[in-house]
PDB file of C-alpha atoms in Angstrom:
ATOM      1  CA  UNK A   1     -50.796 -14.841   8.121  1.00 65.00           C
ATOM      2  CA  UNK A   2     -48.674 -14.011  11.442  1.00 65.00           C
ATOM      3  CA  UNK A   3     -47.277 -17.098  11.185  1.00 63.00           C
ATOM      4  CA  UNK A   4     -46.210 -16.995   7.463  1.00 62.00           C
ATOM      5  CA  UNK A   5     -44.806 -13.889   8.326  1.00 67.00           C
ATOM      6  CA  UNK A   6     -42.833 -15.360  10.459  1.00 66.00           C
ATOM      7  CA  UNK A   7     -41.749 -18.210   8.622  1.00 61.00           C
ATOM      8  CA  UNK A   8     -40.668 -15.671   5.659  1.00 60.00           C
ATOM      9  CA  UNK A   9     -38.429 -13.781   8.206  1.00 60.00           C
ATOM     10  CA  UNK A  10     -36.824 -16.406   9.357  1.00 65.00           C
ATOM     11  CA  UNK A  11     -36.236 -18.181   6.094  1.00 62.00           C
ATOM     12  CA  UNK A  12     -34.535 -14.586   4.801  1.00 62.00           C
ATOM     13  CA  UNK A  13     -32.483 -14.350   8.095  1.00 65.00           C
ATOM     14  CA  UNK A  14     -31.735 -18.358   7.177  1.00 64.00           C
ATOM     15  CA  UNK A  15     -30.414 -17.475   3.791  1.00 65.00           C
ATOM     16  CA  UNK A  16     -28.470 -13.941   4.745  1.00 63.00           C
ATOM     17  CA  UNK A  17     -26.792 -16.349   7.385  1.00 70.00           C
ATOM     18  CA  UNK A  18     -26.039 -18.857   4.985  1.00 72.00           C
ATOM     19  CA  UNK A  19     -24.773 -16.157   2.178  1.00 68.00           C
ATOM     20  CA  UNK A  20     -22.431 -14.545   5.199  1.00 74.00           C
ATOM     21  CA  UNK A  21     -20.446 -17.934   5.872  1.00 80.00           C
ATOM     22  CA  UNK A  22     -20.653 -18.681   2.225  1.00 78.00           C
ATOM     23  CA  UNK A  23     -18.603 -15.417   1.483  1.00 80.00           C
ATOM     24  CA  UNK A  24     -16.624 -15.815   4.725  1.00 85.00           C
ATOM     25  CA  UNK A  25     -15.337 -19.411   3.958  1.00 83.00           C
ATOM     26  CA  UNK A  26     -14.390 -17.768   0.516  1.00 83.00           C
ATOM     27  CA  UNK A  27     -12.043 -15.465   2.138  1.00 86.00           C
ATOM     28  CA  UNK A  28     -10.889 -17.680   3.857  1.00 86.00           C
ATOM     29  CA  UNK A  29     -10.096 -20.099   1.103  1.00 84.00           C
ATOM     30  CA  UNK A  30      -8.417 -16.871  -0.814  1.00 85.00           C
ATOM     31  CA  UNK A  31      -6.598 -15.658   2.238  1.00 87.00           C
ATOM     32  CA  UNK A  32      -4.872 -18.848   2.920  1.00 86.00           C
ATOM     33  CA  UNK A  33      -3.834 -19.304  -1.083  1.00 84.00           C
ATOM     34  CA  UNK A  34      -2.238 -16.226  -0.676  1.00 85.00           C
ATOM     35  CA  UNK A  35       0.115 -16.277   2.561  1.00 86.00           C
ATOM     36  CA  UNK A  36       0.569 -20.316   0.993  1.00 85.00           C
ATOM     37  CA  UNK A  37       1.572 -18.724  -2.593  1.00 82.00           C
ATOM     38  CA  UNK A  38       3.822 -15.244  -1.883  1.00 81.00           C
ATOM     39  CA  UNK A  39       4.874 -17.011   1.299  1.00 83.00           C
ATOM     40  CA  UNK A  40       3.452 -14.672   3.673  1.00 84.00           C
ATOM     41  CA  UNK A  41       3.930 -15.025   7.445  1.00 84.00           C
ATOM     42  CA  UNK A  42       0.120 -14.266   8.490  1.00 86.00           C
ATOM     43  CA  UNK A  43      -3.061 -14.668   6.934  1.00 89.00           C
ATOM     44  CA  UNK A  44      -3.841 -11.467   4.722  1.00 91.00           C
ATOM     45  CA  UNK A  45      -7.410  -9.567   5.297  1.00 92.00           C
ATOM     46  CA  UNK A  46      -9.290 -10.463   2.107  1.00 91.00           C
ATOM     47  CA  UNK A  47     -12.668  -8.704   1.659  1.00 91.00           C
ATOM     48  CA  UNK A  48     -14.985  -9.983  -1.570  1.00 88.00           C
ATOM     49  CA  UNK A  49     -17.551  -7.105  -2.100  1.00 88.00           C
ATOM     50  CA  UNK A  50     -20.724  -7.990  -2.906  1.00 80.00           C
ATOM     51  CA  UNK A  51     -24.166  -9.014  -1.627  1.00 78.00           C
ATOM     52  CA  UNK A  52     -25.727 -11.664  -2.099  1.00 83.00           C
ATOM     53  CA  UNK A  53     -22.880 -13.235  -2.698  1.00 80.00           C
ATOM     54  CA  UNK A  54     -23.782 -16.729  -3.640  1.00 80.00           C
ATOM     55  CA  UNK A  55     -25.235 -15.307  -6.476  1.00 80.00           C
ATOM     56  CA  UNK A  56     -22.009 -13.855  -7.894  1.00 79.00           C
ATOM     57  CA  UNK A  57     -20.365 -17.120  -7.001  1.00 79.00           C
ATOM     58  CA  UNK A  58     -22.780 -18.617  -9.394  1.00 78.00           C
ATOM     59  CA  UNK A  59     -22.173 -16.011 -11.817  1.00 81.00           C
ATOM     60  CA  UNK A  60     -18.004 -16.685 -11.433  1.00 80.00           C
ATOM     61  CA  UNK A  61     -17.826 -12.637 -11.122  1.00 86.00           C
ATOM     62  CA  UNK A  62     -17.313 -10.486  -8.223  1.00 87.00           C
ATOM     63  CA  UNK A  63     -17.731  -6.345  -8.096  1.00 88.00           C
ATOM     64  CA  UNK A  64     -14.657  -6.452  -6.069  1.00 90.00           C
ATOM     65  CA  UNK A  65     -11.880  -7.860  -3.808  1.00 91.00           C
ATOM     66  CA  UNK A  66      -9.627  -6.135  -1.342  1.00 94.00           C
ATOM     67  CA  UNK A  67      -6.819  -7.164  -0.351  1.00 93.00           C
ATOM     68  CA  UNK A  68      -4.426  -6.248   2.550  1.00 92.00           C
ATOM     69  CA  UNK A  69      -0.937  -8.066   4.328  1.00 89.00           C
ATOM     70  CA  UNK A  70       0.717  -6.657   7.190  1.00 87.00           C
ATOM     71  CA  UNK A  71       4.417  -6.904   7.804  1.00 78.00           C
ATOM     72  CA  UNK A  72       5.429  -7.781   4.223  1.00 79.00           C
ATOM     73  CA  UNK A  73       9.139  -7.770   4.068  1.00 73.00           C
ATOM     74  CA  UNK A  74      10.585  -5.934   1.461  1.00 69.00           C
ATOM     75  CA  UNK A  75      14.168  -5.482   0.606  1.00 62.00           C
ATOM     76  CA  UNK A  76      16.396  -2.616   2.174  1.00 60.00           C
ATOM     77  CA  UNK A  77      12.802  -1.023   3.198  1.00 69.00           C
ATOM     78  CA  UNK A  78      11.795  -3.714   6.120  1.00 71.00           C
ATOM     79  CA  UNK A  79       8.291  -4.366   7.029  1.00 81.00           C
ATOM     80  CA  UNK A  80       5.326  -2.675   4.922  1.00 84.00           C
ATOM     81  CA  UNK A  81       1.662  -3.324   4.917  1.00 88.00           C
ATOM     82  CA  UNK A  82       0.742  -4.321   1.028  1.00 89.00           C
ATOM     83  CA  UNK A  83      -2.748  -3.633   0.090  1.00 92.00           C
ATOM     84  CA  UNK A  84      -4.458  -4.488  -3.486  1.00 92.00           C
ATOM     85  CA  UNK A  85      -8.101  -3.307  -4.629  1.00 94.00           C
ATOM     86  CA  UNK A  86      -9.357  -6.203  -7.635  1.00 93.00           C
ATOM     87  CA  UNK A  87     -12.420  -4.919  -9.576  1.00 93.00           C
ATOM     88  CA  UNK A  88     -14.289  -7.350 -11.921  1.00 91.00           C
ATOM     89  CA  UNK A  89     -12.503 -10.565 -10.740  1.00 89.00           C
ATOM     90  CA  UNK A  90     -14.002 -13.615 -12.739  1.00 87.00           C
ATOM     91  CA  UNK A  91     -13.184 -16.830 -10.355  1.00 83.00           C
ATOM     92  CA  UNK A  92     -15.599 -19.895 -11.236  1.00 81.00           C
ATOM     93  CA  UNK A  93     -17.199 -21.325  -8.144  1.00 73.00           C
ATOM     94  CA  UNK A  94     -15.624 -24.631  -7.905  1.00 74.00           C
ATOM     95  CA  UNK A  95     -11.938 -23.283  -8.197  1.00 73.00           C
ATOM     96  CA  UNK A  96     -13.112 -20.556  -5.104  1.00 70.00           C
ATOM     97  CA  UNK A  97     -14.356 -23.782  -2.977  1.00 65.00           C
ATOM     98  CA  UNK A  98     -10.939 -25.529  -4.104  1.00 68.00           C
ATOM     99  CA  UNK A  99      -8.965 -22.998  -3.851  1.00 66.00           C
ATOM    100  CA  UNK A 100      -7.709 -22.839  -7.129  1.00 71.00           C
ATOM    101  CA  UNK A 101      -7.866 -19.248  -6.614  1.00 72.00           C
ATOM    102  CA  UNK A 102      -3.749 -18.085  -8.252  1.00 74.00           C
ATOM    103  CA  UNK A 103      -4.402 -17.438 -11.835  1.00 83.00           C
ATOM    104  CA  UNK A 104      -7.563 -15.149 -12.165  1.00 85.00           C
ATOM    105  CA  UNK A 105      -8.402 -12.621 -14.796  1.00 90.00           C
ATOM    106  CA  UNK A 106      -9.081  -9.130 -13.326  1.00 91.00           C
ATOM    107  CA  UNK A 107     -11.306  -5.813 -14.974  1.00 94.00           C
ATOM    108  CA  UNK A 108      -8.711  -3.512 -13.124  1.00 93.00           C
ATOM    109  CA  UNK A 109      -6.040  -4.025 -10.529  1.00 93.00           C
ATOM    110  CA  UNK A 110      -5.207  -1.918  -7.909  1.00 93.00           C
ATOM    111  CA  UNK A 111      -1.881  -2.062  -5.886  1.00 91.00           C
ATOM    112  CA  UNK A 112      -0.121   0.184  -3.437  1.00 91.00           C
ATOM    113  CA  UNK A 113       2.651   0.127  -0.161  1.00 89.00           C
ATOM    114  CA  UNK A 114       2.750   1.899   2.694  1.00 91.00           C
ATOM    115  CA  UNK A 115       5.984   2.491   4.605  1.00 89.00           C
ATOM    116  CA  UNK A 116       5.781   3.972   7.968  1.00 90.00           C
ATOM    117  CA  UNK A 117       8.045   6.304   9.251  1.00 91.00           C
ATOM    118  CA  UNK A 118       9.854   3.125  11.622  1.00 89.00           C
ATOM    119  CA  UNK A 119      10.821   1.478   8.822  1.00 89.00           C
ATOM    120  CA  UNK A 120      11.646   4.486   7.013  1.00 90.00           C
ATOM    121  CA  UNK A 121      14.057   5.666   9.774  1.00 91.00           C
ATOM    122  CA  UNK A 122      15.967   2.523   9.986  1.00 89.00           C
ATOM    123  CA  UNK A 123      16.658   2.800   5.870  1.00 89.00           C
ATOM    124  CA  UNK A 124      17.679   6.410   6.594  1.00 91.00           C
ATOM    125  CA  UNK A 125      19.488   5.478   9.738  1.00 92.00           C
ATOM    126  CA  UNK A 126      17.639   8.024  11.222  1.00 93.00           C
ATOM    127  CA  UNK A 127      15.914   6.180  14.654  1.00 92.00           C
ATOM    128  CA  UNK A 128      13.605   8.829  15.118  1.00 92.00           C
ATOM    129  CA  UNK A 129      12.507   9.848  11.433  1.00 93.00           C
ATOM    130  CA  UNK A 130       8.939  10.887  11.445  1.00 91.00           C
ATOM    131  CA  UNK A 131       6.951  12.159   8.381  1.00 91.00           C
ATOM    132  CA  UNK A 132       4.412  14.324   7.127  1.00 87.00           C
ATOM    133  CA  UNK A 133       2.618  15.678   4.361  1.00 81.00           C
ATOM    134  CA  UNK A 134       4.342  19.066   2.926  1.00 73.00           C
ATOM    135  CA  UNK A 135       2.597  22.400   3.239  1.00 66.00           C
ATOM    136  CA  UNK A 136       2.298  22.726  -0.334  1.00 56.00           C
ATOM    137  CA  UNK A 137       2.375  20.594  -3.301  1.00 47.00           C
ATOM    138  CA  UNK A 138       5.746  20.570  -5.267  1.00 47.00           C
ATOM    139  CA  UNK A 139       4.517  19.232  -8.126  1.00 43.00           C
ATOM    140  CA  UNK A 140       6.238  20.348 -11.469  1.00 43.00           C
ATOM    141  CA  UNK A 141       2.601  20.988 -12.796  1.00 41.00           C
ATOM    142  CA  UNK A 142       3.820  19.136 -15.863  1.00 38.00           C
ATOM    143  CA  UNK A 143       1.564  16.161 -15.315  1.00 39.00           C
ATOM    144  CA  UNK A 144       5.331  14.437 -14.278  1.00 39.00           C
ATOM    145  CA  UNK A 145       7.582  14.778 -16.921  1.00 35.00           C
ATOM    146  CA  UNK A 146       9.730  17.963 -15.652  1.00 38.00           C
ATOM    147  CA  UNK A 147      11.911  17.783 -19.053  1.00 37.00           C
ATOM    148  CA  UNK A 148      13.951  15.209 -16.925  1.00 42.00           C
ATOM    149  CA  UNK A 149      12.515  11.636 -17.534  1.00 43.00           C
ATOM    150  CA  UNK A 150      11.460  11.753 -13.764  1.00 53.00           C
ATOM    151  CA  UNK A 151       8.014  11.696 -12.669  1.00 54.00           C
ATOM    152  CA  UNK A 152       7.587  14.102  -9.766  1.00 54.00           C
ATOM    153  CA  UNK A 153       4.891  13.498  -7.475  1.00 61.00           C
ATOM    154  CA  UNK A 154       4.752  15.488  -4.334  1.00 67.00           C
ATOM    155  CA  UNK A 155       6.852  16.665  -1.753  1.00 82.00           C
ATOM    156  CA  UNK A 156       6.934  15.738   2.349  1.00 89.00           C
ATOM    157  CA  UNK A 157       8.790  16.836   5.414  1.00 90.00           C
ATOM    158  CA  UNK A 158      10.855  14.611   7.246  1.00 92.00           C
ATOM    159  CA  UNK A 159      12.447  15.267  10.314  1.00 91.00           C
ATOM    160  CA  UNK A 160      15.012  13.545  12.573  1.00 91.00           C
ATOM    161  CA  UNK A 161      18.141  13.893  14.928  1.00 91.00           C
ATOM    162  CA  UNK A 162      20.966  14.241  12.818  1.00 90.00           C
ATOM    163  CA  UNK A 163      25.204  14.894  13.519  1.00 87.00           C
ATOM    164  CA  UNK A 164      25.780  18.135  12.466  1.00 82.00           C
ATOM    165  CA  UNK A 165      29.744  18.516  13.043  1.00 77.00           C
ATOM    166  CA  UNK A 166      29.705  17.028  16.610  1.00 80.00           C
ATOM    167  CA  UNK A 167      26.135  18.387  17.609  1.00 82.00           C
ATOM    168  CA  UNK A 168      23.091  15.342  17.283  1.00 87.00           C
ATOM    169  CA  UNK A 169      20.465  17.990  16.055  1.00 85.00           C
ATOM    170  CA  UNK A 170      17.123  17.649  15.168  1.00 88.00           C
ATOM    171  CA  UNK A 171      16.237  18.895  11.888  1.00 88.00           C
ATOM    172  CA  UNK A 172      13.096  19.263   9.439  1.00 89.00           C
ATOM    173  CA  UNK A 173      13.788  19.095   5.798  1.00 90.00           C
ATOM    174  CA  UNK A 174      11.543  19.649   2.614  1.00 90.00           C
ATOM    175  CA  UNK A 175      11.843  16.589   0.389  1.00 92.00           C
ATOM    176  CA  UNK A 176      10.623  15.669  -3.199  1.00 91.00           C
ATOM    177  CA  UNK A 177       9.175  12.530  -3.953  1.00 90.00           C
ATOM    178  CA  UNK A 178      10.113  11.604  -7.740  1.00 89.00           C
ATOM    179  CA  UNK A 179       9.260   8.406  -9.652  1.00 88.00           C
ATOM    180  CA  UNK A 180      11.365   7.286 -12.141  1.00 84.00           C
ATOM    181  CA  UNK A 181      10.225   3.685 -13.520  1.00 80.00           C
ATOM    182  CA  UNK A 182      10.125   0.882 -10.288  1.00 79.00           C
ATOM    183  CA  UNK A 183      12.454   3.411  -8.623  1.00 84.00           C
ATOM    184  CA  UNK A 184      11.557   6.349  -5.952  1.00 88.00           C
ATOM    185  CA  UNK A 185      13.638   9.254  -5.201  1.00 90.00           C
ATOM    186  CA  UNK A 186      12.985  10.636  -1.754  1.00 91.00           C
ATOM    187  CA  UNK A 187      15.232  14.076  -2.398  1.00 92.00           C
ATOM    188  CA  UNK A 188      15.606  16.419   0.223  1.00 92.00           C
ATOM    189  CA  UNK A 189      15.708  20.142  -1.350  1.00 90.00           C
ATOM    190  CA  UNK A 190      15.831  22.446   1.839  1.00 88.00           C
ATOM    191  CA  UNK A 191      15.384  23.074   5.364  1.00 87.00           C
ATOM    192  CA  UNK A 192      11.755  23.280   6.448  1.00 85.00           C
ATOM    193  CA  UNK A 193      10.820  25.651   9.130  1.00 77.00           C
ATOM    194  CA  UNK A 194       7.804  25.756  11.487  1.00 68.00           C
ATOM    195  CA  UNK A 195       7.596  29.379  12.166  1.00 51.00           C
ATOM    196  CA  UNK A 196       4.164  28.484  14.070  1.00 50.00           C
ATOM    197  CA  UNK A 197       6.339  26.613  16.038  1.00 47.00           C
ATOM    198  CA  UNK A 198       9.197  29.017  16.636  1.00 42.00           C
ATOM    199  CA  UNK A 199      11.517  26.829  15.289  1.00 47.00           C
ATOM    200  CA  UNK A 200      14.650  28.384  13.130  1.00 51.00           C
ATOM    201  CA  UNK A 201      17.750  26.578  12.283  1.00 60.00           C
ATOM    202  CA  UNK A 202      20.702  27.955  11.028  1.00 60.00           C
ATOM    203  CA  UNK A 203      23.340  25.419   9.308  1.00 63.00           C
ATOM    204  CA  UNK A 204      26.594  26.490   8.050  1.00 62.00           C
ATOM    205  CA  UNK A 205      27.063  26.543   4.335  1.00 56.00           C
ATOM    206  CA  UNK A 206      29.662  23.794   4.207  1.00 65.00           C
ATOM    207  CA  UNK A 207      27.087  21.347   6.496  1.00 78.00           C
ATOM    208  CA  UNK A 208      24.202  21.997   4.110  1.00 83.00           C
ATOM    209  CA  UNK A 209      24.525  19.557   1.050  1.00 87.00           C
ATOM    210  CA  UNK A 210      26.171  16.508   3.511  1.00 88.00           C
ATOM    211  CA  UNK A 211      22.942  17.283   5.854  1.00 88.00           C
ATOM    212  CA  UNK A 212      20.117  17.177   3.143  1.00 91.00           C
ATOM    213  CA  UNK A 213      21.875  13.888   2.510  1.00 92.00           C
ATOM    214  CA  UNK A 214      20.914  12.176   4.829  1.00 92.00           C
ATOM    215  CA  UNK A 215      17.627  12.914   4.135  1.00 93.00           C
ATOM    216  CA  UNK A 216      17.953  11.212   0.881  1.00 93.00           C
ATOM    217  CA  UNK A 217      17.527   7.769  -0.681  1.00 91.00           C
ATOM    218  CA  UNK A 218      16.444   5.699  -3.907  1.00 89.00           C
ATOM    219  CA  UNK A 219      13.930   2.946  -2.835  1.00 85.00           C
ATOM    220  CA  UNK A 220      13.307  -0.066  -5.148  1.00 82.00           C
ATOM    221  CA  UNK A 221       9.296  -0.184  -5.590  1.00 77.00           C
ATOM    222  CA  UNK A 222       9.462  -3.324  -7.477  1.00 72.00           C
ATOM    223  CA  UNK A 223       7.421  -5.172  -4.669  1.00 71.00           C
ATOM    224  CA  UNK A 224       4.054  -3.733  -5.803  1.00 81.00           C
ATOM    225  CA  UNK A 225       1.741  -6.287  -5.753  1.00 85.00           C
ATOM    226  CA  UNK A 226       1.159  -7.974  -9.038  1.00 85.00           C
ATOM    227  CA  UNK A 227       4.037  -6.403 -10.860  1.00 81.00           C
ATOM    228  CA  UNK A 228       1.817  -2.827 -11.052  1.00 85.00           C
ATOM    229  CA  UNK A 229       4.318   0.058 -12.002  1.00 85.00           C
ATOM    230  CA  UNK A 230       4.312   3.050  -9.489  1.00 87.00           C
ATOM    231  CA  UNK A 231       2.289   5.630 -10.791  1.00 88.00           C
ATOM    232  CA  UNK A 232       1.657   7.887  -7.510  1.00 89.00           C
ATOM    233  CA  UNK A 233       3.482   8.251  -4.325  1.00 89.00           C
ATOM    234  CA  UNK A 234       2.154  10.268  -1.370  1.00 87.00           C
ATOM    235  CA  UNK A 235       2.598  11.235   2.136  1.00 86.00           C
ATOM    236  CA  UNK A 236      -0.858   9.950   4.335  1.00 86.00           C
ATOM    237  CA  UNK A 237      -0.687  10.541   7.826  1.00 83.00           C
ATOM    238  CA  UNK A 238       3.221   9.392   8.966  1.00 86.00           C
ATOM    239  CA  UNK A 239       3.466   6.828   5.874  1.00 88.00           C
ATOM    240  CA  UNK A 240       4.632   7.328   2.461  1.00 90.00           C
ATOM    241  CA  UNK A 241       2.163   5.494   0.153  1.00 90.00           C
ATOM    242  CA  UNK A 242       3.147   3.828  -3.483  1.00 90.00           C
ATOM    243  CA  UNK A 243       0.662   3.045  -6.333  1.00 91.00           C
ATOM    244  CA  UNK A 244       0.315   1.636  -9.648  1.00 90.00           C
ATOM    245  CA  UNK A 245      -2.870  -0.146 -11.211  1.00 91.00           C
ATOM    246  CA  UNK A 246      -3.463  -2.228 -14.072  1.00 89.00           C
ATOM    247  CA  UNK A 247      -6.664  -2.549 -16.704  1.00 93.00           C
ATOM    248  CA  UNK A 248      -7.784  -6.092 -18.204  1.00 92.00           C
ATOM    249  CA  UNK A 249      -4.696  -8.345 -17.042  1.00 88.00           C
ATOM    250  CA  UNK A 250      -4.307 -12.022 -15.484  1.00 89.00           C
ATOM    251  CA  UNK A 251      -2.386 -11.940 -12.062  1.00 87.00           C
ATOM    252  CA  UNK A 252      -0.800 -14.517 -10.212  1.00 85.00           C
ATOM    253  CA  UNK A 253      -2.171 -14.506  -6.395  1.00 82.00           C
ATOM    254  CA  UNK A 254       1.180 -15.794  -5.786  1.00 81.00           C
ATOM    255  CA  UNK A 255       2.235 -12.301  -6.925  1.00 80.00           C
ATOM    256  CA  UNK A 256       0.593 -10.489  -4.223  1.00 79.00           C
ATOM    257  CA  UNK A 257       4.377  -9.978  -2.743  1.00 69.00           C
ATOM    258  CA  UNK A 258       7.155  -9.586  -6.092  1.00 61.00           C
ATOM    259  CA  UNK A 259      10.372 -11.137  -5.004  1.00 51.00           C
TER     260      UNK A 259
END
């Protein structure tokens, strides 16, 4: 009986072994027709969900994927990290061990970007930009629709060393950040002040428009992965963060990065 015991364990440990590099060569296979197909520079993280897997493999249908590139370049923003969450992905077996992994039907789709404040400061031409999350929530309450055709989302602070007449001076502003189709509006509205900080500024009236300028910018959000219109943006930590999502659509792998 000790002995079958035995052999049982080590058959088990045998097949969660086997299952592991089954589902690692997989994401393998996946990551490399990715960077291959959107031309990526590295290998993207690619994470199929799901244990054991070799039985969804035989099924051709997987809970989910996640997907994630670092240092995507995107026009006038720079580098961003491009992530993508694919629930109810329906890949037979033999096109995962081939490869043939670019066309794939999809329950839901799940795309975002996150720009970090380095990148964010050189489209500002502001070196030192850093971001945070507001204080409050600037949301028009209207569930985005504001009478304007704009989408309003949320609102962050930004702050950065800026000329103000001949003085470099750095500055915290209260910005909006508005949606309006593949487009985002990063508007700033005001002057933030940290009053737990002690911090008070006080800019002359005809310095106050041409400052918040600076603090504002359209960005092109056309390079969601898989075409997915913006339907969220967010301040997390020192990124801003884009997302859109899709139900019952076929994406193109190739897609992961739009040009």
């Amino acid at each position: 009986m000790r002995k079958l015991i035995i052999g049982l364990v080590c058959l088990l440990g045998l097949a969660v072994v086997v299952d592991f590099g089954a589902a690692a060569y997989a994401e393998y296979s996946v990551s490399r027709a990715i960077r291959d197909g959107a031309e990526l520079n590295s290998d993207p993280e690619v994470t199929i969900h799901g244990f054991p897997f070799l039985s969804h493999a035989a099924n051709g249908k997987y809970k989910s994927v996640d997907i994630r590139a670092n240092g995507v370049r995107a026009d006038l923003i720079g580098n961003t990290t491009v992530e993508a969450t694919l629930t109810g992905v329906s890949v037979p077996v033999s096109d995962l061990v081939d490869g043939n992994v670019h066309r794939i039907p999809v329950d839901r789709v799940e795309g975002r970007i996150r720009i970090d404040a380095t990148e964010l400061g050189k489209l500002f031409d502001i070196p030192d930009l850093q971001v945070s999350a507001a204080p409050a929530d600037k949301s028009d309450g209207t569930g985005g629709s504001g009478g304007s055709g704009l989408f309003t989302t949320g609102g962050v602070v930004l702050t950065g060393t800026v000329p103000i007449g001949p003085i470099e001076t750095k500055v915290s502003v209260e910005a909006e950040l508005v949606l309006d189709g593949d487009k985002l509006r990063v508007q700033a509205t005001d002057f933030y002040v940290d009053a737990g900080a002690g911090i008070g500024l006080n800019i002359p009236i005809p310095d106050r428009d041409g400052v918040l300028g600076l603090f504002t910018r359209t960005i092109d959000t056309s390079q969601l992965p898989f075409g997915v219109l913006p339907t969220k943006v967010t301040a997390i930590g020192s990124q801003i963060v884009i997302e859109g999502s899709g139900n019952n659509v076929i994406i193109n792998l190739d897609d992961l990065q739009k040009t």
